[in-house]
Coordinates of C-alpha atoms and ligand atoms in Angstrom, one line a residue:
X1 CA -52.8 94.9 6.3
X2 CA -52.5 98.6 7.0
X3 CA -55.7 100.1 8.7
X4 CA -57.1 103.3 7.4
X5 CA -59.0 106.5 8.6
X6 CA -61.7 108.3 6.7
X7 CA -61.1 112.1 6.6
X8 CA -63.9 114.6 6.9
X9 CA -64.2 114.8 3.1
X10 CA -64.5 111.0 2.7
X11 CA -61.0 110.5 1.5
X12 CA -59.3 107.4 3.0
X13 CA -55.8 107.6 4.4
X14 CA -53.6 104.7 5.5
X15 CA -52.6 105.1 9.1
X16 CA -48.9 104.6 8.5
X17 CA -47.1 106.9 6.1
X18 CA -43.5 107.1 5.1
X19 CA -41.8 110.3 6.3
X20 CA -39.5 111.7 3.6
X21 CA -37.6 114.5 5.4
X22 CA -34.2 112.8 5.2
X23 CA -32.2 115.1 7.5
X24 CA -28.7 114.1 6.7
X25 CA -29.7 111.6 3.9
X26 CA -29.5 112.5 0.2
X27 CA -32.4 112.5 -2.3
X28 CA -30.9 109.3 -3.7
X29 CA -31.5 107.7 -0.3
X30 CA -35.1 108.7 -0.3
X31 CA -35.6 107.2 -3.7
X32 CA -34.5 103.8 -2.4
X33 CA -36.6 104.3 0.7
X34 CA -39.8 104.9 -1.3
X35 CA -39.1 101.8 -3.4
X36 CA -38.6 99.7 -0.2
X37 CA -41.7 101.2 1.3
X38 CA -44.0 100.5 -1.7
X39 CA -42.7 96.9 -1.8
X40 CA -43.4 96.6 1.9
X41 CA -47.0 97.8 1.4
X42 CA -46.8 101.5 2.2
X43 CA -49.3 103.6 0.2
X44 CA -49.0 106.9 2.1
X45 CA -46.1 109.3 1.6
X46 CA -45.5 112.5 3.5
X47 CA -43.5 115.0 1.4
X48 CA -42.8 118.7 1.3
X49 CA -41.5 121.2 -1.1
X50 CA -38.8 122.2 1.4
X51 CA -37.4 118.6 1.6
X52 CA -36.0 119.1 -1.9
X53 CA -36.7 115.5 -3.0
X54 CA -40.2 115.6 -4.7
X55 CA -38.5 114.8 -8.1
X56 CA -36.9 111.6 -6.8
X57 CA -40.0 110.5 -4.9
X58 CA -42.2 111.2 -8.0
X59 CA -39.9 109.2 -10.2
X60 CA -40.3 106.1 -8.0
X61 CA -44.1 106.5 -7.7
X62 CA -44.5 106.8 -11.4
X63 CA -42.3 103.8 -12.0
X64 CA -44.3 101.7 -9.6
X65 CA -47.6 102.9 -11.2
X66 CA -46.4 102.1 -14.7
X67 CA -45.0 98.7 -13.6
X68 CA -48.5 97.9 -12.3
X69 CA -47.4 97.5 -8.7
X70 CA -49.7 100.2 -7.4
X71 CA -52.6 102.3 -8.9
X72 CA -52.5 106.1 -8.4
X73 CA -55.9 106.0 -6.7
X74 CA -54.5 103.7 -4.0
X75 CA -51.7 106.1 -3.2
X76 CA -52.1 108.9 -0.6
X77 CA -49.5 111.6 -1.4
X78 CA -49.1 114.6 0.9
X79 CA -47.0 117.7 0.2
X80 CA -46.7 121.1 1.8
X81 CA -46.4 124.8 0.8
X82 CA -43.2 126.3 2.3
X83 CA -43.1 129.5 4.4
X84 CA -41.9 131.7 1.6
X85 CA -45.0 131.0 -0.6
X86 CA -47.8 132.1 1.7
X87 CA -49.5 134.8 -0.5
X88 CA -52.7 133.5 -2.2
X89 CA -51.3 133.5 -5.8
X90 CA -48.0 132.0 -4.6
X91 CA -49.8 129.0 -3.1
X92 CA -51.3 127.9 -6.4
X93 CA -48.0 128.4 -8.1
X94 CA -46.1 126.4 -5.4
X95 CA -48.7 123.6 -5.6
X96 CA -48.3 123.4 -9.4
X97 CA -44.5 123.3 -9.0
X98 CA -44.7 120.4 -6.6
X99 CA -47.0 118.5 -9.0
X100 CA -44.5 119.2 -11.8
X101 CA -41.7 117.9 -9.5
X102 CA -43.6 114.7 -8.8
X103 CA -44.8 114.3 -12.4
X104 CA -48.4 113.8 -11.0
X105 CA -51.7 115.5 -11.9
X106 CA -52.8 115.9 -8.3
X107 CA -51.8 115.2 -4.7
X108 CA -54.2 113.8 -2.1
X109 CA -53.4 116.4 0.6
X110 CA -51.8 119.8 0.5
X111 CA -50.7 121.3 3.8
X112 CA -49.6 124.7 5.0
X113 CA -46.3 123.6 6.4
X114 CA -46.2 126.3 9.2
X115 CA -48.6 129.1 10.2
X116 CA -45.5 131.4 10.2
X117 CA -44.2 133.0 7.0
X118 CA -40.6 133.9 6.5
X119 CA -41.3 137.6 5.9
X120 CA -43.6 137.7 8.9
X121 CA -46.2 139.7 7.0
X122 CA -48.7 137.3 5.4
X123 CA -51.6 136.1 7.5
X124 CA -52.2 132.3 7.1
X125 CA -55.9 133.1 6.5
X126 CA -54.8 134.5 3.1
X127 CA -52.7 131.4 2.6
X128 CA -55.9 129.3 3.2
X129 CA -57.7 131.1 0.4
X130 CA -54.8 129.9 -1.9
X131 CA -55.2 126.4 -0.6
X132 CA -58.9 126.4 -1.4
X133 CA -58.1 127.6 -4.9
X134 CA -55.8 124.5 -5.2
X135 CA -58.9 122.3 -4.5
X136 CA -61.0 124.2 -7.0
X137 CA -58.3 123.8 -9.6
X138 CA -58.2 120.0 -8.9
X139 CA -54.5 120.2 -7.9
X140 CA -55.2 118.5 -4.6
X141 CA -58.1 116.4 -3.2
X142 CA -57.9 117.9 0.2
X143 CA -56.2 120.6 2.2
X144 CA -55.0 120.9 5.7
X145 CA -52.6 122.5 8.3
X146 CA -49.3 121.6 10.0
X147 CA -47.9 123.1 13.2
X148 CA -51.1 125.1 13.9
X149 CA -52.1 125.6 17.5
X150 CA -55.8 125.4 18.6
X151 CA -56.4 129.1 18.3
X152 CA -55.0 129.1 14.8
X153 CA -57.1 126.1 13.8
X154 CA -60.2 128.0 15.0
X155 CA -59.3 131.1 13.0
X156 CA -59.1 128.9 9.9
X157 CA -62.4 127.2 10.7
X158 CA -64.2 130.6 11.0
X159 CA -63.3 131.6 7.4
X160 CA -63.0 128.2 5.6
X161 CA -65.2 127.5 2.6
X162 CA -63.4 124.2 2.5
X163 CA -62.6 122.7 5.9
X164 CA -59.1 121.5 6.8
X165 CA -59.0 117.6 7.0
X166 CA -55.8 117.4 8.9
X167 CA -53.4 119.1 11.3
X168 CA -49.9 117.5 11.1
X169 CA -48.1 118.1 14.4
X170 CA -45.2 116.7 16.4
X171 CA -46.6 113.7 18.3
X172 CA -44.8 110.9 20.1
X173 CA -44.5 109.3 23.6
X174 CA -42.8 112.4 24.9
X175 CA -45.4 114.8 23.5
X176 CA -48.7 113.1 23.0
X177 CA -50.7 116.3 22.3
X178 CA -53.8 115.1 24.2
X179 CA -55.4 118.6 24.3
X180 CA -54.8 119.5 20.7
X181 CA -55.9 116.0 19.6
X182 CA -59.2 116.3 21.5
X183 CA -59.7 119.8 20.2
X184 CA -59.2 118.7 16.6
X185 CA -61.2 115.5 17.0
X186 CA -64.3 117.5 18.2
X187 CA -63.9 119.5 15.0
X188 CA -63.5 116.6 12.6
X189 CA -59.9 117.2 11.9
X190 CA -57.5 114.2 11.9
X191 CA -54.0 114.3 13.4
X192 CA -50.9 113.2 11.6
X193 CA -48.1 112.4 14.1
X194 CA -44.7 113.7 12.8
X195 CA -41.4 112.7 14.3
X196 CA -43.2 109.7 15.8
X197 CA -39.9 108.5 17.4
X198 CA -38.9 112.0 18.5
X199 CA -36.5 112.3 15.5
X200 CA -33.7 110.5 17.4
X201 CA -30.9 111.0 14.9
X202 CA -31.6 114.5 13.5
X203 CA -28.9 117.0 14.2
X204 CA -30.4 120.0 15.9
X205 CA -33.5 118.1 17.2
X206 CA -34.2 117.4 20.8
X207 CA -33.7 121.1 21.4
X208 CA -36.4 121.0 24.1
X209 CA -35.1 118.0 25.8
X210 CA -32.6 117.4 28.5
X211 CA -30.2 114.6 27.6
X212 CA -31.8 112.3 30.1
X213 CA -35.2 112.8 28.7
X214 CA -34.2 112.3 25.1
X215 CA -34.7 108.6 25.1
X216 CA -38.3 108.1 26.4
X217 CA -38.4 105.0 24.2
X218 CA -35.9 103.5 26.6
X219 CA -38.3 103.8 29.5
X220 CA -39.1 100.6 31.5
X221 CA -42.8 100.7 30.5
X222 CA -42.0 100.7 26.8
X223 CA -39.5 97.9 27.4
X224 CA -42.1 95.8 29.3
X225 CA -44.7 96.2 26.6
X226 CA -42.2 95.5 23.9
X227 CA -41.3 92.2 25.6
X228 CA -45.0 91.3 26.1
X229 CA -45.8 91.6 22.4
X230 CA -42.4 90.6 21.0
X231 CA -42.2 93.9 19.2
X232 CA -39.4 96.5 19.1
X233 CA -39.8 99.8 21.1
X234 CA -40.2 101.6 17.8
X235 CA -43.1 99.3 16.9
X236 CA -44.6 99.9 20.3
X237 CA -44.3 103.7 19.8
X238 CA -46.1 103.5 16.5
X239 CA -48.8 101.2 17.9
X240 CA -49.4 103.8 20.7
X241 CA -49.8 106.6 18.1
X242 CA -52.3 104.5 16.1
X243 CA -54.2 103.4 19.2
X244 CA -54.6 107.0 20.3
X245 CA -56.1 107.8 16.9
X246 CA -53.2 109.5 15.1
X247 CA -51.5 108.7 11.8
X248 CA -47.8 108.3 12.4
X249 CA -45.3 109.0 9.5
X250 CA -42.0 107.4 10.5
X251 CA -39.0 108.2 8.5
X252 CA -36.5 105.5 7.6
X253 CA -34.0 104.8 4.9
X254 CA -33.2 101.3 6.0
X255 CA -35.1 98.5 4.3
X256 CA -35.4 96.5 7.5
X257 CA -36.6 99.4 9.6
X258 CA -39.1 100.4 6.9
X259 CA -40.5 96.8 7.0
X260 CA -40.5 96.7 10.7
X261 CA -42.3 100.1 11.0
X262 CA -45.1 98.7 8.8
X263 CA -45.4 95.4 10.9
X264 CA -47.6 96.9 13.6
X265 CA -51.1 95.6 12.5
X266 CA -51.0 92.2 14.4
X267 CA -51.2 93.6 17.9
X268 CA -52.9 96.4 19.9
X269 CA -52.2 98.0 23.2
X270 CA -54.7 97.6 26.1
X271 CA -56.3 100.8 27.5
X272 CA -54.1 100.4 30.6
X273 CA -50.9 100.2 28.5
X274 CA -52.0 103.4 26.6
X275 CA -52.6 105.1 29.9
X276 CA -49.1 104.1 31.2
X277 CA -47.5 105.5 28.1
X278 CA -49.6 108.7 28.4
X279 CA -47.6 109.3 31.6
X280 CA -44.3 109.7 29.6
X281 CA -45.6 113.0 28.2
X282 CA -43.2 115.8 29.0
X283 CA -44.7 118.5 26.9
X284 CA -41.3 119.2 25.3
X285 CA -40.7 119.5 21.6
X286 CA -37.9 118.2 19.4
X287 CA -39.0 120.7 16.8
X288 CA -39.6 124.0 18.7
X289 CA -38.8 126.1 15.6
X290 CA -36.9 128.7 17.7
X291 CA -36.0 130.5 14.5
X292 CA -39.6 131.7 14.4
X293 CA -39.9 132.7 18.0
X294 CA -41.1 136.2 18.2
X295 CA -42.9 136.0 14.8
X296 CA -46.5 137.1 14.7
X297 CA -47.9 133.6 14.0
X298 CA -45.4 131.6 16.0
X299 CA -47.5 128.6 17.1
X300 CA -45.9 127.3 20.3
X301 CA -46.5 130.1 22.8
X302 CA -50.2 129.0 23.2
X303 CA -51.0 126.3 25.8
X304 CA -51.9 123.9 23.0
Ligands
NAP401 N1 -44.7 119.1 9.4 C1 -43.5 119.3 9.9 O1 -43.2 120.5 10.2 C2 -42.6 118.2 10.1 C3 -41.5 118.3 10.9 C4 -40.7 117.2 11.1 C5 -41.0 116.0 10.5 N2 -42.0 115.9 9.6 C6 -42.4 114.6 8.9 O2 -42.3 113.5 9.8 C7 -41.4 112.5 9.3 C8 -40.8 111.7 10.4 O3 -40.2 112.5 11.4 P1 -38.6 112.6 11.5 O4 -38.0 112.3 10.3 O5 -38.4 114.0 12.1 O6 -38.2 111.6 12.7 P2 -38.7 110.1 13.2 O7 -39.5 109.5 12.1 O8 -39.2 110.3 14.5 O9 -37.3 109.4 13.3 C9 -36.5 109.1 12.2 C10 -35.2 108.4 12.7 O10 -35.6 107.1 13.3 C11 -34.8 106.1 12.8 N3 -35.6 104.9 12.7 C12 -36.8 104.7 12.0 N4 -37.3 103.5 12.2 C13 -36.5 102.9 13.0 C14 -36.5 101.5 13.6 N5 -37.5 100.7 13.3 N6 -35.5 101.2 14.4 C15 -34.5 102.1 14.7 N7 -34.4 103.3 14.2 C16 -35.4 103.7 13.4 C17 -34.4 106.5 11.4 O11 -33.1 106.0 11.1 P3 -33.0 105.1 9.7 O12 -33.3 105.9 8.5 O13 -31.6 104.6 9.8 O14 -34.0 103.9 9.9 C18 -34.3 108.0 11.6 O15 -33.0 108.4 12.0 C19 -40.4 113.4 8.5 O16 -39.7 112.6 7.7 C20 -41.3 114.3 7.8 O17 -42.0 113.6 6.7 C21 -42.9 117.0 9.4
NAG402 C1 -62.3 119.6 -11.4 O1 -62.9 118.3 -11.5 C2 -64.3 118.3 -11.6 C3 -64.8 116.8 -11.4 O2 -64.1 116.0 -12.3 C4 -64.7 118.9 -12.9 O3 -66.1 118.9 -13.0 C5 -64.2 120.3 -12.9 O4 -64.4 120.9 -14.2 C6 -62.6 120.3 -12.7 N1 -62.2 121.7 -12.6 C7 -61.1 122.2 -13.2 C8 -60.8 123.6 -13.0 O5 -60.4 121.5 -14.0
NAG403 C1 -40.3 87.4 18.1 O1 -40.1 88.3 17.0 C2 -39.0 87.9 16.2 C3 -38.7 89.0 15.1 O2 -39.9 89.4 14.5 C4 -39.2 86.5 15.6 O3 -38.2 86.1 14.8 C5 -39.5 85.5 16.7 O4 -39.8 84.2 16.2 C6 -40.6 86.0 17.6 N1 -40.6 85.2 18.9 C7 -41.8 84.7 19.3 C8 -41.7 83.9 20.6 O5 -42.9 84.8 18.7

């Protein structure tokens, strides 16, 4: 049984979600993945306009709803506004377009995908006003941020009429985000952990890693814990993220991996084990977004 976390607006989110950025996989693959995931018990799906597969995902969700397998109110659907739609009125349009793609009346969470906009001239504070409008129009139940650093989160909190419920950031055993997690926790903002395995098979990822550091999941401590609980290193990585209070969203297209990634609710790491894994932190990103380096709102120059 998947455990859940209550967001600061009372909405309940399952602590494991399916990542749907398929990298090299096709939208048809994601369709199959969503079907496997619902059958395995997943109710939380992490999507984005830029992933180009909202239509396929929506088709499966609606099929599963009409077949009586799930109820809409038991699903938690996230999607994100892309960096070319940051103006206030564009945000509402983009949200409506995502809903049309899904064939749904609302999403549960709408995120600003990045604080940076492609044209480098729209302040994300303006984008936030568009996000609030999406809540007022009942297009989404809640709104939040992704890839925002602590200073950027603070700037939003200063102006927000509606508080962000979430900051979705890269988080895994190599980059456990301790400071940003503590910062967000104090402010009632939950953390979704993206690339929970460090996106091992994505071309162009691991940009911040030396080849020897790429595979922290292969470290002896993970191996040892994995043996102790008879769980795979991937399951240990997910359990670590849950035990430090985040919401991991592993991507997989394989039925057996999708099932295995959900089979993490029958064990829990000890405090000592969490502290051992904490030591694997290298502070390096698989997703440094170098293409935005030098942009006004590039998030990764701040300490956290
Ligand atoms: N907000 C953002 O800017 C942002 C950025 C990046 C990612 N995300 C979100 O986070 C999600 C997850 O991150 P990610 O896709 O970058 O990478 P990830 O989840 O860390 O890694 C996915 C890779 O791990 C493999 N895998 C999954 N489960 C496995 C298992 N049990 N055993 C062995 N291999 C396994 C998958 O292969 P198979 O498919 O073959 O299983 C896939 O190649 C994305 O899909 C997206 O929704 C958000
Ligand atoms: C949004 O939903 C609330 C509660 O159901 C309702 O009172 C309100 O009129 C709706 N707003 C719009 C713009 O549809
Ligand atoms: C270990 O896990 C595997 C796969 O989940 C299972 O088949 C096996 O029976 C387990 N072994 C023990 C000793 O529990």
